[in-house]
């Protein structure tokens, strides 16, 4: 091991002996986090979405009953336009 190489490196980086910092000892700071109003609003919205159901049971029940009774009609123009719109979104 070359000591002179260590001395050169310590001189380049300004390394020196560390000294203890004398403090009052009674002063203890605690870390603190502050969340912005936008962050709080985002958290509330995210929780509301997580608690909401993915399925709208009232609409599903109405569609099931109209299909079962044979009263459910599909407009061919609406169906075709949605089909083309979906096709174009892939390309």
Short mmCIF file of C-alpha atoms in Angstrom, two decimals:
data_model
loop_
_atom_site.label_atom_id
_atom_site.label_comp_id
_atom_site.label_asym_id
_atom_site.label_seq_id
_atom_site.Cartn_x
_atom_site.Cartn_y
_atom_site.Cartn_z
CA UNK A 1 0.00 0.00 0.00
CA UNK A 2 1.35 3.39 -0.95
CA UNK A 3 0.77 6.00 1.71
CA UNK A 4 1.83 8.88 -0.48
CA UNK A 5 -0.99 8.05 -2.91
CA UNK A 6 -3.50 8.31 -0.05
CA UNK A 7 -2.06 11.65 1.00
CA UNK A 8 -2.38 12.98 -2.54
CA UNK A 9 -5.98 11.83 -2.78
CA UNK A 10 -6.87 13.34 0.58
CA UNK A 11 -5.33 16.64 -0.48
CA UNK A 12 -7.32 16.68 -3.73
CA UNK A 13 -10.63 16.09 -1.99
CA UNK A 14 -9.78 18.25 0.99
CA UNK A 15 -10.23 15.40 3.43
CA UNK A 16 -9.30 16.25 6.93
CA UNK A 17 -10.02 14.90 10.35
CA UNK A 18 -13.55 15.40 11.43
CA UNK A 19 -14.21 17.06 14.70
CA UNK A 20 -17.20 16.50 16.89
CA UNK A 21 -19.78 19.19 16.86
CA UNK A 22 -20.74 20.33 20.28
CA UNK A 23 -24.44 20.80 20.65
CA UNK A 24 -26.77 21.66 23.43
CA UNK A 25 -28.13 18.11 23.41
CA UNK A 26 -31.62 19.26 24.34
CA UNK A 27 -32.38 20.47 20.84
CA UNK A 28 -33.93 17.68 18.82
CA UNK A 29 -35.59 18.46 15.52
CA UNK A 30 -38.13 16.19 13.96
CA UNK A 31 -38.69 15.67 10.27
CA UNK A 32 -41.88 17.14 8.96
CA UNK A 33 -43.81 16.56 5.74
CA UNK A 34 -46.35 18.98 4.36
CA UNK A 35 -48.76 17.87 1.66
CA UNK A 36 -50.19 20.52 -0.67
CA UNK A 37 -53.91 21.10 -1.10
CA UNK A 38 -53.70 19.56 -4.57
CA UNK A 39 -52.11 16.46 -3.04
CA UNK A 40 -54.90 16.18 -0.47
CA UNK A 41 -57.57 16.61 -3.14
CA UNK A 42 -55.88 14.00 -5.31
CA UNK A 43 -55.79 11.56 -2.40
CA UNK A 44 -59.52 12.06 -1.70
CA UNK A 45 -60.41 11.60 -5.37
CA UNK A 46 -58.26 8.49 -5.65
CA UNK A 47 -59.91 6.97 -2.58
CA UNK A 48 -63.40 7.76 -3.95
CA UNK A 49 -62.59 6.06 -7.25
CA UNK A 50 -61.15 3.02 -5.45
CA UNK A 51 -64.31 2.64 -3.38
CA UNK A 52 -66.67 3.06 -6.35
CA UNK A 53 -68.04 -0.01 -8.05
CA UNK A 54 -66.85 -0.81 -11.56
CA UNK A 55 -70.30 -2.06 -12.55
CA UNK A 56 -73.41 0.10 -12.58
CA UNK A 57 -75.88 -2.49 -11.35
CA UNK A 58 -78.99 -0.43 -12.20
CA UNK A 59 -78.02 -0.12 -15.88
CA UNK A 60 -77.02 -3.78 -16.11
CA UNK A 61 -80.34 -4.89 -14.60
CA UNK A 62 -82.32 -2.71 -17.01
CA UNK A 63 -80.38 -4.03 -20.02
CA UNK A 64 -80.77 -7.65 -18.88
CA UNK A 65 -84.52 -7.28 -18.48
CA UNK A 66 -84.94 -5.61 -21.89
CA UNK A 67 -82.83 -8.34 -23.56
CA UNK A 68 -84.78 -11.08 -21.77
CA UNK A 69 -88.12 -9.59 -22.82
CA UNK A 70 -86.95 -9.07 -26.40
CA UNK A 71 -87.37 -5.30 -26.32
CA UNK A 72 -83.68 -4.43 -26.70
CA UNK A 73 -83.03 -2.86 -30.08
CA UNK A 74 -79.66 -1.85 -31.52
CA UNK A 75 -79.51 1.01 -33.98
CA UNK A 76 -77.39 -0.24 -36.88
CA UNK A 77 -76.06 3.25 -37.65
CA UNK A 78 -74.86 3.76 -34.08
CA UNK A 79 -73.32 0.32 -34.01
CA UNK A 80 -71.51 0.85 -37.31
CA UNK A 81 -70.15 4.28 -36.32
CA UNK A 82 -68.84 2.95 -32.99
CA UNK A 83 -67.28 -0.02 -34.79
CA UNK A 84 -65.50 2.25 -37.28
CA UNK A 85 -64.40 4.62 -34.52
CA UNK A 86 -62.91 1.74 -32.55
CA UNK A 87 -61.20 0.35 -35.66
CA UNK A 88 -59.64 3.72 -36.49
CA UNK A 89 -58.35 4.17 -32.94
CA UNK A 90 -56.12 1.10 -33.40
CA UNK A 91 -54.49 2.46 -36.55
#
